[in-house]
Structure formats: C-alpha cells, structure tokens
Coordinates of C-alpha atoms in Angstrom, one line a residue:
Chain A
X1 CA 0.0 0.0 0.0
X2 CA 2.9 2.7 0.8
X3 CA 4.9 1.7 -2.1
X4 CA 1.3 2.4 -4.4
X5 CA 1.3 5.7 -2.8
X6 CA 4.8 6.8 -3.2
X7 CA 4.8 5.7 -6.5
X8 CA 1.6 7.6 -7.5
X9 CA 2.9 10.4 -5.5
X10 CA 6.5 10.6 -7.6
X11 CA 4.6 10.3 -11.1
X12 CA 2.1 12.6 -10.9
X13 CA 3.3 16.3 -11.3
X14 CA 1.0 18.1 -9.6
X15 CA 1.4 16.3 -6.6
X16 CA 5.3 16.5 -6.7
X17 CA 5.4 20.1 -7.2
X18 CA 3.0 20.0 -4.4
X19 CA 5.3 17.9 -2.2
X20 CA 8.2 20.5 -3.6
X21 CA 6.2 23.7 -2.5
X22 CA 5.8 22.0 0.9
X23 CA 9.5 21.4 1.5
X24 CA 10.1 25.5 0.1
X25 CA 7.8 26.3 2.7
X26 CA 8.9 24.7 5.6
X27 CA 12.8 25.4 4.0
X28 CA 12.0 29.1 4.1
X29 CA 10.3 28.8 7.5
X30 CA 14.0 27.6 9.2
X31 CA 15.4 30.0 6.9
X32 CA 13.7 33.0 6.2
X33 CA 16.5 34.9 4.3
X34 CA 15.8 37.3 1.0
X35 CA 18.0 35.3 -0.9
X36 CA 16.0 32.2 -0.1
X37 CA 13.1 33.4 -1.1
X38 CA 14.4 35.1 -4.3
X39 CA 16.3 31.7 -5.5
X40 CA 12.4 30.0 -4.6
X41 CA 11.1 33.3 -6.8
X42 CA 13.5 32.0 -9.6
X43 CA 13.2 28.7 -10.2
X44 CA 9.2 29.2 -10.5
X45 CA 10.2 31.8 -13.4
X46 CA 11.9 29.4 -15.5
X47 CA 10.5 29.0 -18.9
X48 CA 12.4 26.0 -19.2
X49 CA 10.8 23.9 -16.6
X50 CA 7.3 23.2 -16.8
X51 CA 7.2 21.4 -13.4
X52 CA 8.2 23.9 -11.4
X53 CA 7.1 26.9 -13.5
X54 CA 4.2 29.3 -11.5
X55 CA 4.0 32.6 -11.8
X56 CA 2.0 33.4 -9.4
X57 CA 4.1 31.8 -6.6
X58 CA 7.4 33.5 -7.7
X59 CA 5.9 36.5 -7.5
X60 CA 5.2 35.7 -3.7
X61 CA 9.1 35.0 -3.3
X62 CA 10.1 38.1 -5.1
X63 CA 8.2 39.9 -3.0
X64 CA 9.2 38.7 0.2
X65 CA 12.7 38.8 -1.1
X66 CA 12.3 42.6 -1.2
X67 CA 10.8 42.8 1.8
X68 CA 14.0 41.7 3.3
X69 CA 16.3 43.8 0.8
X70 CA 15.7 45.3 -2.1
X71 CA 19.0 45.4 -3.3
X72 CA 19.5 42.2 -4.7
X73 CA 20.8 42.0 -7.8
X74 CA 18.5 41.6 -10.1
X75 CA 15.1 41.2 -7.9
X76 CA 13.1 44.3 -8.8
X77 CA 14.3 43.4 -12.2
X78 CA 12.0 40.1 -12.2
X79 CA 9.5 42.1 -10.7
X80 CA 9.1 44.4 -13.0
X81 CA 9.3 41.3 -15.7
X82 CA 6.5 39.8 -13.7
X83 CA 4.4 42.8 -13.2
X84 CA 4.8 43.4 -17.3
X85 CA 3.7 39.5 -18.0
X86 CA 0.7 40.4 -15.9
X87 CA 0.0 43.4 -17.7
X88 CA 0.5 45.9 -15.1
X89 CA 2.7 48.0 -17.3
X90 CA 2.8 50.8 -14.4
X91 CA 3.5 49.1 -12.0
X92 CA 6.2 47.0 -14.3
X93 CA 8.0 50.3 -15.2
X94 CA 7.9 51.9 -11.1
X95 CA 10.2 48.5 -10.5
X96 CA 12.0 48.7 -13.3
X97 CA 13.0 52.3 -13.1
X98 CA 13.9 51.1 -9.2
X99 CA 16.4 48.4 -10.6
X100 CA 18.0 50.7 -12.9
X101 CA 18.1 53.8 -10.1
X102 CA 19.6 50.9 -7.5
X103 CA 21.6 49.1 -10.3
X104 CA 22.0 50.9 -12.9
X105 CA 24.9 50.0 -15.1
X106 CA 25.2 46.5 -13.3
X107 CA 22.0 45.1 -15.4
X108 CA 22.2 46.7 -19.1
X109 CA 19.1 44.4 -20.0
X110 CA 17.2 46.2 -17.2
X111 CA 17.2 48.9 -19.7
X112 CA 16.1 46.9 -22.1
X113 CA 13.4 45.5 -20.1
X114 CA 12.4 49.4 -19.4
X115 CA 12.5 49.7 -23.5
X116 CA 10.0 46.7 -23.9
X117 CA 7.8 48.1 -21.3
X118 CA 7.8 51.8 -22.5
X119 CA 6.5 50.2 -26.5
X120 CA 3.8 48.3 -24.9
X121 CA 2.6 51.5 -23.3
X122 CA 3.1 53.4 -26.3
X123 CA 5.9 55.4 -25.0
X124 CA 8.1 55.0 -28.2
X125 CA 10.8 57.9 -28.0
X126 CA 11.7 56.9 -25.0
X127 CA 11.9 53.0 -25.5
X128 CA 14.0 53.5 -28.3
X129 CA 16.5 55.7 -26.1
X130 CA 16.5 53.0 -23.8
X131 CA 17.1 50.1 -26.6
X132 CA 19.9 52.3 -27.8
X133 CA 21.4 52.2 -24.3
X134 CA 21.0 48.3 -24.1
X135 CA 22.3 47.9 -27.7
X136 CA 25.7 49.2 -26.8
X137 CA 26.1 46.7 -24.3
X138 CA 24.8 43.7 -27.1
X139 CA 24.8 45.2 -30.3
X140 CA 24.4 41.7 -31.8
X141 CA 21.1 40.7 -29.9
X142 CA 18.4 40.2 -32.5
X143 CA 15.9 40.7 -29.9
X144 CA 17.1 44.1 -29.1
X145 CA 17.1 44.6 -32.8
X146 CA 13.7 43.7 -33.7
X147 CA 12.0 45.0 -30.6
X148 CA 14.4 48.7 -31.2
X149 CA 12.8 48.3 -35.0
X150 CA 9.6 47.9 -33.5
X151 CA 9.4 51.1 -31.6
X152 CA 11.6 52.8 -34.6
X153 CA 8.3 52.0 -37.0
X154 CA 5.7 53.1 -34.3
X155 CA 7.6 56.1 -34.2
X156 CA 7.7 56.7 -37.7
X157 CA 11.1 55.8 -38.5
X158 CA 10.9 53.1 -41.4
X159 CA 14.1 53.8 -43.0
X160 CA 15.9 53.6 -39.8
X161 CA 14.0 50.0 -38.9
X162 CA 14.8 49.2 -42.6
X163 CA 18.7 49.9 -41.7
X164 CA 19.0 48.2 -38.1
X165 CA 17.2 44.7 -39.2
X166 CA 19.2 44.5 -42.3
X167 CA 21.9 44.7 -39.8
X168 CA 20.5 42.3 -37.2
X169 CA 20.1 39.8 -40.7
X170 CA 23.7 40.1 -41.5
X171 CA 24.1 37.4 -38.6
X172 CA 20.9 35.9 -37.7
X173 CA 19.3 35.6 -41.9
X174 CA 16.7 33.3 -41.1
X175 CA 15.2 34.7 -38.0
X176 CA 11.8 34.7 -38.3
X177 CA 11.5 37.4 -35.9
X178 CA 13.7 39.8 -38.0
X179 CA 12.7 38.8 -41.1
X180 CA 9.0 39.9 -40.3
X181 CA 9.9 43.0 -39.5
X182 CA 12.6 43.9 -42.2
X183 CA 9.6 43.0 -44.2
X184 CA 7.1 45.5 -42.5
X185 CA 10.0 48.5 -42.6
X186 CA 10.9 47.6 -46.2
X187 CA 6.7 47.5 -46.8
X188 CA 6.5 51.2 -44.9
X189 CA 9.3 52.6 -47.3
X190 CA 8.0 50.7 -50.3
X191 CA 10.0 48.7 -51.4
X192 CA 7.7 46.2 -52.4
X193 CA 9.0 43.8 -53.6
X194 CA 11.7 43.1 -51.3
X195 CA 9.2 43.1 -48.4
X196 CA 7.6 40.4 -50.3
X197 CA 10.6 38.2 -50.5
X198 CA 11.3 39.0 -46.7
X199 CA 8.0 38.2 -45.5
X200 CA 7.9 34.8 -47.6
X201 CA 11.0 34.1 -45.6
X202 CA 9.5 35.2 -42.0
X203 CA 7.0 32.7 -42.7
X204 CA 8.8 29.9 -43.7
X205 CA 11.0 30.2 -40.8
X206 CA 8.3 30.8 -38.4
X207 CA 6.7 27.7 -39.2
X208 CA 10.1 25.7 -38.1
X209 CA 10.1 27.5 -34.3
X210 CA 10.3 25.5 -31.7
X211 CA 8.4 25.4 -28.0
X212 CA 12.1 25.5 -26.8
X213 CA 13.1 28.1 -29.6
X214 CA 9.9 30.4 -28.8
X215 CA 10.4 30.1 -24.6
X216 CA 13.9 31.8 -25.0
X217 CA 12.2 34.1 -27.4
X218 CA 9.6 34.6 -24.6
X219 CA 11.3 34.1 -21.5
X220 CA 9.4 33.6 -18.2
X221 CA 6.3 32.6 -20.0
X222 CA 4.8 29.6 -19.2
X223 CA 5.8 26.3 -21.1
X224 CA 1.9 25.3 -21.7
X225 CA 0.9 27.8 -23.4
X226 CA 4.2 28.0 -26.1
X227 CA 2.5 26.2 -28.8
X228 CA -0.1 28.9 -29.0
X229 CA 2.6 31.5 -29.5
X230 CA 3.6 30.1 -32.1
X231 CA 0.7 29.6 -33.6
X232 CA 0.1 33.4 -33.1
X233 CA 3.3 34.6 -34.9
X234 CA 2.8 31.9 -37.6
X235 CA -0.4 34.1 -38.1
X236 CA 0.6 37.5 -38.0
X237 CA 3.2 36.8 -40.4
X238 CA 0.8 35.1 -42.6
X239 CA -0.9 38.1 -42.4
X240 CA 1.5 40.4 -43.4
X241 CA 2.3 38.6 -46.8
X242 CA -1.3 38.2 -47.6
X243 CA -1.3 42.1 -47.2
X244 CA 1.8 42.6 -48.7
X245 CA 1.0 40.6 -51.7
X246 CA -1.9 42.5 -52.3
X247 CA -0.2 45.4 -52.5
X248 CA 1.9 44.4 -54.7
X249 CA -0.4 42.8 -57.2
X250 CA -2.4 46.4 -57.2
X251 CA 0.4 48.3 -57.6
X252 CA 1.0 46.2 -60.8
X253 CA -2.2 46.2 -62.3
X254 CA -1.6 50.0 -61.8
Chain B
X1 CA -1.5 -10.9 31.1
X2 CA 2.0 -10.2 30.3
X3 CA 3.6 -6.9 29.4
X4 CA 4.6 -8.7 26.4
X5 CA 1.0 -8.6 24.9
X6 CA 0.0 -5.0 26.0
X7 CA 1.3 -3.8 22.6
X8 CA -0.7 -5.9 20.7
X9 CA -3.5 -4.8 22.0
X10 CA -2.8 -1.0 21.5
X11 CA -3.1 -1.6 18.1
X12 CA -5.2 -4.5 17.7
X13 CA -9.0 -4.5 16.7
X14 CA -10.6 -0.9 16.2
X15 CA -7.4 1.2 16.1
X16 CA -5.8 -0.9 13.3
X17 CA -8.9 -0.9 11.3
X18 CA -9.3 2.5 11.8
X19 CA -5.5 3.2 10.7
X20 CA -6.3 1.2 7.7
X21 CA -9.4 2.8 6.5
X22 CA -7.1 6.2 7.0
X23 CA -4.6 4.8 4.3
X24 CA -7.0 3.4 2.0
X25 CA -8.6 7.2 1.8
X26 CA -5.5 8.9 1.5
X27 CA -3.9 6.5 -1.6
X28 CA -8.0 7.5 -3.6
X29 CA -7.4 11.1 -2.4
X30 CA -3.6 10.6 -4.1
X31 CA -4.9 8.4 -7.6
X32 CA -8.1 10.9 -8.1
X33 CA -6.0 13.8 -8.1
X34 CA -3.6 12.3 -10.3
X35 CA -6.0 12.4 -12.9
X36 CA -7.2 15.6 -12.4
X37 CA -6.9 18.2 -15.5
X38 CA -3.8 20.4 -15.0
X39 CA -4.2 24.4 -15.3
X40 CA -4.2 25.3 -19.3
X41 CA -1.4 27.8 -18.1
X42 CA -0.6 31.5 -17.4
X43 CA -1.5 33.6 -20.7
X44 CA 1.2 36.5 -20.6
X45 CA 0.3 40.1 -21.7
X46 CA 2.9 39.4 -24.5
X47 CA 1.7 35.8 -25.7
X48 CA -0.2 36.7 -28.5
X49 CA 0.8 40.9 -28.3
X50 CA 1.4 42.6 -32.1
X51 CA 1.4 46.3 -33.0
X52 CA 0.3 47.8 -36.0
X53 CA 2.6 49.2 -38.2
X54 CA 1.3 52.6 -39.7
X55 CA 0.0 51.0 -43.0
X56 CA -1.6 48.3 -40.8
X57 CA 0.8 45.0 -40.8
X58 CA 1.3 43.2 -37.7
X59 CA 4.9 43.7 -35.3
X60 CA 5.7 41.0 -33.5
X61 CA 8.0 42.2 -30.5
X62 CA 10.1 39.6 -28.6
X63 CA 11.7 39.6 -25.5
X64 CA 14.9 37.1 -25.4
X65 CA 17.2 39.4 -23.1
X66 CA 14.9 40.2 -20.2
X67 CA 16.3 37.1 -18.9
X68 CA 18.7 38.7 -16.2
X69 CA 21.5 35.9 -17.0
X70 CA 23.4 36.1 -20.5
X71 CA 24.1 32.5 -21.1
X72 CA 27.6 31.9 -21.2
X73 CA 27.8 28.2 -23.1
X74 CA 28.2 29.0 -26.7
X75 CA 25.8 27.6 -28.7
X76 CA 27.3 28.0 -32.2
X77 CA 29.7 29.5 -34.4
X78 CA 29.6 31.7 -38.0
X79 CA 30.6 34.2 -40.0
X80 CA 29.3 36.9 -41.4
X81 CA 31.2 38.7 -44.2
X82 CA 34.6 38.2 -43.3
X83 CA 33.3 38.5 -39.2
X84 CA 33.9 35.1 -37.1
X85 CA 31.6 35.4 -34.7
X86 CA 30.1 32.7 -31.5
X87 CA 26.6 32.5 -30.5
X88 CA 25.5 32.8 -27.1
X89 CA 22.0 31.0 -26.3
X90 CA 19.3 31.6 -29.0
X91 CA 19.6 35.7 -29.0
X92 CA 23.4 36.9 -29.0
X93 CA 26.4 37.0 -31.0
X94 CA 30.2 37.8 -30.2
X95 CA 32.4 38.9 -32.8
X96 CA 35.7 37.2 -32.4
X97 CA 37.5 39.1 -35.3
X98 CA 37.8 39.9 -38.4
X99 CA 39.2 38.1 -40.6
X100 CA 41.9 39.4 -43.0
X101 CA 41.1 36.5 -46.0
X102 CA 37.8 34.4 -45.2
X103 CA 35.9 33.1 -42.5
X104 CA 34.3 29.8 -42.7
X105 CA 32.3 28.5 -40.5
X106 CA 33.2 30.5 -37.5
X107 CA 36.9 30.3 -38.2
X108 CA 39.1 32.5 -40.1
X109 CA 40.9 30.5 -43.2
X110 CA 44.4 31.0 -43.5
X111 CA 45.4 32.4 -46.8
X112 CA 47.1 30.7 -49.6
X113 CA 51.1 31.7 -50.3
X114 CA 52.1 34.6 -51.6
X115 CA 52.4 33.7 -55.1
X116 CA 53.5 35.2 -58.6
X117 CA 51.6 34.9 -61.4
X118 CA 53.0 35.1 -64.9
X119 CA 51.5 37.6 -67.7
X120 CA 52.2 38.9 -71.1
X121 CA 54.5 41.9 -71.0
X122 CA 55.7 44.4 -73.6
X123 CA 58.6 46.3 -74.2
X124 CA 57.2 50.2 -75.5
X125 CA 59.1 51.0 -78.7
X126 CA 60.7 54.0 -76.9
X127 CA 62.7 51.1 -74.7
X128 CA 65.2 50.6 -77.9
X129 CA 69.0 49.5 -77.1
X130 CA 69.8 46.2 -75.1
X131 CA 66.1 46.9 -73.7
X132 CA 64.3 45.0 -76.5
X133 CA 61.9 48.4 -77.2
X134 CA 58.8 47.1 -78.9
X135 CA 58.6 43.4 -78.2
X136 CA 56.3 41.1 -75.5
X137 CA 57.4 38.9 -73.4
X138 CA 56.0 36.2 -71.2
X139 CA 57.0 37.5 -67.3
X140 CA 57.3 35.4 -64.3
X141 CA 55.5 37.2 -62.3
X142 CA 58.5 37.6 -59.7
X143 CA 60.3 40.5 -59.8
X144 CA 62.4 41.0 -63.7
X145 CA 63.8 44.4 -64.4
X146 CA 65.1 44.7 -68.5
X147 CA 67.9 45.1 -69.5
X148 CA 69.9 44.4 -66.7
X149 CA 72.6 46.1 -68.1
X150 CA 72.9 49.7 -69.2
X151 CA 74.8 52.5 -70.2
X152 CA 74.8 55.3 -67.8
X153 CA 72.0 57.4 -67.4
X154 CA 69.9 55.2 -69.4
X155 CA 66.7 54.0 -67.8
X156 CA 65.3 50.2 -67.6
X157 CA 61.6 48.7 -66.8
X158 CA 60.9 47.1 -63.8
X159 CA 58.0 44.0 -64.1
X160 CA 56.3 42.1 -61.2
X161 CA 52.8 40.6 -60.5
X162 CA 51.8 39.2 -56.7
X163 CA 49.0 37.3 -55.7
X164 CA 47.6 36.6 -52.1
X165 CA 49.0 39.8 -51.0
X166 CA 47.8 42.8 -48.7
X167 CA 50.4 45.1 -50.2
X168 CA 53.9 45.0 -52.2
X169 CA 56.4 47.7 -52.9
X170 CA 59.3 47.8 -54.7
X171 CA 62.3 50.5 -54.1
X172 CA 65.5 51.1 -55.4
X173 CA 68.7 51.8 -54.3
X174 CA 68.8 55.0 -56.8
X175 CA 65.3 56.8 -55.0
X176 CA 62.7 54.6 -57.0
X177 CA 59.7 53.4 -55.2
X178 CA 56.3 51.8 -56.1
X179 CA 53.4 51.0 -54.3
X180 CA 51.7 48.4 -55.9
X181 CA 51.2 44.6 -56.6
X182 CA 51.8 44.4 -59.9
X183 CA 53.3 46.9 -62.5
X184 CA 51.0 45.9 -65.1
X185 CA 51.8 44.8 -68.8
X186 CA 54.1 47.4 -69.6
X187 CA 55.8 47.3 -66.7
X188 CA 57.1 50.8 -64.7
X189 CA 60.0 52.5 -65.9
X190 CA 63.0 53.7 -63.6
X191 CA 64.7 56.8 -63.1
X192 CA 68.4 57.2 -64.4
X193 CA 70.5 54.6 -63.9
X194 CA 73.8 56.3 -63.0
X195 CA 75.6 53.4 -61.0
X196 CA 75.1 49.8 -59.6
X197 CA 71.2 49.8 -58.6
X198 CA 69.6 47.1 -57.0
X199 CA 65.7 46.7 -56.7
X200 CA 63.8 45.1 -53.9
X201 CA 60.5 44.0 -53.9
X202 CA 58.7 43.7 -50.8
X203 CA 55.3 42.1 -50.2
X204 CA 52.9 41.9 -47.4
X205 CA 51.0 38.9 -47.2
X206 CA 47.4 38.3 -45.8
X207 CA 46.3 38.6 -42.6
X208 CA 47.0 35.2 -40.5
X209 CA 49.3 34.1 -43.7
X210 CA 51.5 31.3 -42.1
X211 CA 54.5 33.5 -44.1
X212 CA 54.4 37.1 -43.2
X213 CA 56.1 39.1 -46.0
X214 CA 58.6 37.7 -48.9
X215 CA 61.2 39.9 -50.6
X216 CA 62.9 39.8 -54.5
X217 CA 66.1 41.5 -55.2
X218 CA 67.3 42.6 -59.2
X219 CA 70.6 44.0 -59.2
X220 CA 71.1 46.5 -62.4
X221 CA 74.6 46.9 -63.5
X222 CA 76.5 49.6 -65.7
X223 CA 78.2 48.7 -68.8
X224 CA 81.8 49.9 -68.2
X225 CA 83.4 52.4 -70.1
X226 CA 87.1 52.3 -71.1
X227 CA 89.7 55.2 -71.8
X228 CA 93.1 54.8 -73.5
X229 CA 95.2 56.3 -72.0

C-alpha cells in the first residue's frame, strides 16, 4: 500500500510540485532569508521547466525577497518582468525604473526591459532611447534589434528600422523574428518587392520555431501555453504577406 | 496478562482498522487527483501581443534578453562577411574578429602563399638598345627588371605581378619606389641609372598568412666604359 502511494505520489506532477512547494515552505520557514526566497522566486520563473514553473508563486518570493532587501541583484528586475507578464505595465515600469536607479549599469538588459515596457505603453521615444542604451552593451542581440525596429516603426522611422534589421540579418538571416519585421519597414518605405521576398522568408522560418526556440524568445512565459505563441506569430506573419502581396499585385495592375 | 501482549492490543481491533481505513482514503485522495486536468497555463500580456505598423501589418516584438543571466555556453559559431563570430543562447552573437582572408564556418581561413603569377608583358618601342623596345614577353610574375645592363644614365623597366598579397612595394637603391602589386603589362619605368642599382621588392602577405612578407632582389649593373690612356 505505501509503495502504491509513493509511486503515485513521484509520477504525478502536480502532486510532486506540491510535495516541492511543501519542503520550500517549511525550508524558508527555518530560513527565512531574502535570498532564499528570491532563489524560490526563480526557479518558478523558469520557462524551461514546466514542473516547477508558477507565476504566481514566484511573484510571492520576489516579493518577500524585497521585503528583506531590495538590493539584490537583479530582484526588482524580475519584478518588473512579472508585473509586465501580468500586464500591469505601471506598475512594471515603477520597479524597473527602481532596478535601474539601484543598479544601474550592473544590469544593461534592465534597460532593455524598461525599453520593452515603455513600447507596450506606447511610450516609443523613450523605449527607443532605452534600446539604444541596451544595444551598446549587445549590439548583436536580434531581440534588441527587432523590438528597437519595433518602436523605430511606431515612431515613424521606417528607414531607420529598414537599416537596423538589415543589420541584425547580417548574422541571424533566417530569423523569423527579424525577417518579419525587415519585411514591414521595407513594406512602410516601399520597397515592395523586397518586403515580399522578406515576408515569404519570415514565414517559412516561423513555421520551423520550436516550443524551446519560442520560450527563450519569450522568456518567463509559461511552457503550456508555447504552442499557442507560435501559432500566433505563424499568423501574423501570414498576415502580413497576404497584405503585402496585395499590395503588390495592385500596384502592378496600376 | 503479560507486558509482552500489552502492545498488541494497543493496536489490535478498532485502532488498526481505523489506521487502515485512514490509508485506504488517503492513496483515492492521491490516484483521483492524479487524474485531475492540469491548469491550461498563465496567458502572458505578451503571448499573442502585435502592433500595428502605420500602413496596418502586424509587429511581433520579442523579449529574449529580459532574462537577467546572459548564457555563457556557446551555442554555435559563423561568419558573417569576413566577421567570425560565436553564438550565445538563441539571441546573441560575439564577434571574435575579423578576418583578413575568409571566414568559414566561424573560423578565419588562413590564406594561400604569396604567389607570382606570370603575364604577357611588352617592351614600348621607346625602350630601344639592349632593352628590347617594342617586343612582348612572357613574365614570371616575380620581380624582372630589363635590360639588366645599361649604359649610364639610361633607364630600364621594372616587371612584377603578386598574388595573395595585402600590399607590395618595390624600391630602389637609386630613390625609385612603387606601391603596388603588380606593374602591369608594360611594366614601370625607372629613373636614371647612374651606378650599380639594386631593386627590392617587398610584399605583405594576408592577414594570418603562415609567411608574413617575402622579398625579391634585381641587381642592375653599368656597362663599363674604357679610356686609353
């Protein structure tokens, strides 16, 4: 009978992360340190690790974490990441601009982070100030690239998203990512015909991303819900060469 | 009654089957919630997040270096152009260098030799005397200077062609200098020869060339002159 409910115990997941969030607690209970709680806050941020992934529950180490002290490296950092993955964009960017004012030049993708933030919330001047700052600490990060692109075409600036993801492409060509986004800039400028043969390409290599590809894309999102990212960027880019190929065809009929 | 059976009867009869009944509930609690559905997971803000662009097409943001730690296990290699670079993760590159020749898969090639290459040279017609003036020639490619022997104050032509090369010069002992890797078909022509001049070519090879330079020497000499006396 105890070997049938220890072996039903160690296969099923939910009650093993159960049993694991049992042993954090009373772990944290004996030792009720902040960096305890923010290593607890971690591993339930992972991406990578479906069993252990809850976003909920790292928020609840985080927090105690900076209860205890604020200044650890990198804690209002994942904050501020939560916060944004929750879609409290205000609050995200009041703990983000507290990371940077603690840590400054210590995190460079805090910055980065703050960029992201400020293009959800529409605040494109000074995201792209901020993805400038993080690109001189990773200038090759096609990330960077293609979010700084982003906030470069929602600030009118086609020509200069045309110029950084043809950049970005010099290293990372098939990025699907990059390509749709090249495509869009070259699309804004005009150039057709090229955006055409880019957004062919950011579909094609869409269709080949990975769960695992697409949670480092995405980091800190939760493993189940991957496939329907990609799904949703398969789409969008689908989109855009439907759109673009319109355009195209009408142009040549005129 | 002995001691020895007091135990037994703390756990005999109602107790054990009451122990039992505990287990038995707790091993359905453990099975039934085995097989209960799992969460269909935390939908992020950015999970399915695009932004129109202004003629309406659909960014798609990502957000690979909010991750606080940059990975530090190199996940690949490449070039770009003639940049080596390594790949961190899924989202960064490092440029190693440049390289002076070609990269290839992540590495910079080393070049080939410096070599000489033969060509078809002339003589201009205006090169008469012992320097052949008007006629072709096959040259080596390494450094030929014609005639090799002249009268003084004459001039002569100087010939040379380098491959796999970053740069070659040739200088002479009279003030001559060239900067160049080849002289082309008709070669360059010197200043006066007045005495003995010797001409040294000098070549740079490619960057990360397992030779780094090679070096040709033409010695021009003056015919003599005799006086009775």
């Amino acid at each position: 009978m105890l070997f049938v409910i220890a072996t039903v115990a160690l296969t099923s997941p939910a009650l093993w992360q159960g049993a694991s969030n049992i042993f954090e607690n009373i772990s944290y209970y004996f030792d009720p340190s902040a960096q305890r709680a923010f290593t607890y806050g971690e591993r339930h941020f992972d991406s990578h690790d479906q069993k252990t992934y809850d976003v909920k529950r790292a928020e609840y180490f985080f927090n105690l974490a900076a209860a205890k002290d604020p200044s650890i490296q990198y804690l209002y950092h994942e904050l501020a990441r939560v916060s944004f993955l929750k879609g409290n964009y205000n609050r995200a960017l009041s703990q983000i601009d507290f990371q940077i004012s603690m840590q400054g030049d210590k995190t460079p993708n805090s910055y980065y982070v703050r960029g992201l933030i400020e293009g959800y919330m529409g605040f494109y001047d000074a995201s792209i100030a901020d993805y400038q700052v993080y690109l001189k600490s990773d200038p090759h990060n096609w990330a960077a690239i293609n979010d700084y692109s982003w906030v470069l075409l929602k600030a009118d600036r086609p020509k200069d998203a045309v110029v950084a993801t043809d950049d970005g492409l010099k290293y990372f060509s098939d990025n699907p990512w990059l390509l749709n986004t090249n495509a869009i800039a070259l699309y804004e400028i005009g150039d057709l015909e090229r955006a055409r043969e880019q957004a062919r390409k950011a579909l094609v290599a869409a269709s080949g991303v990975s769960e695992k590809r697409w949670l480092t894309a995405y980091p800190g999102n939760d493993p189940r819900v991957a496939q329907e990212g990609i799904s949703s960027f398969i789409e969008a880019a689908r989109e855009n060469m439907h759109t673009i190929d319109l355009a195209l065809a009408s142009s040549t009929i005129q | 009654m002995s001691a020895l059976s007091t135990p037994h009867k703390i756990f005999s009869g109602d107790i054990r089957r009451a122990l039992l009944l505990a287990l038995i509930d707790v091993a359905l609690l453990l099975i039934v919630s085995a097989f209960l559905p799992q969460s269909q997971g935390f939908r992020s803000a950015e999970l399915k997040f695009t932004d129109a662009s202004s003629k309406g097409l659909a960014i798609v943001p990502a957000s690979c270096p909010s991750y606080p730690y940059h990975p530090s296990e190199v996940s690949g290699s490449g070039c770009s152009g003639n940049d080596a670079y390594v790949q961190y993760g899924d989202c960064s590159i490092a440029i190693v260098r440049t390289c002076g020749y070609r990269c290839q898969a992540g590495t910079c090639l080393v070049p080939p030799p410096i070599g000489f290459a033969e060509f078809s040279a002339t003589v201009p017609p205006s090169d008469g005397g012992g320097g052949g003036g008007g006629s072709t020639f096959t040259a080596t490619g390494h450094l030929q200077v014609k005639p090799l022997l002249v009268r003084s104050g004459n001039k002569v032509r100087l010939y040379w062609n380098a491959s796999n090369v970053a740069s070659c010069t040739v200088t002479g002992t009279n003030g001559d200098s060239w900067a160049a890797v080849s002289s082309g078909a008709s070669g360059v022509q010197s200043g006066s020869i007045t005495g003995q001049t010797i001409y040294t070519l000098y070549c740079n090879a490619l960057p990360d060339a397992d030779v780094p330079y090679i070096s040709e020497q033409q010695t021009v000499n003056i015919i003599p002159v005799f006086q009775e006396t």
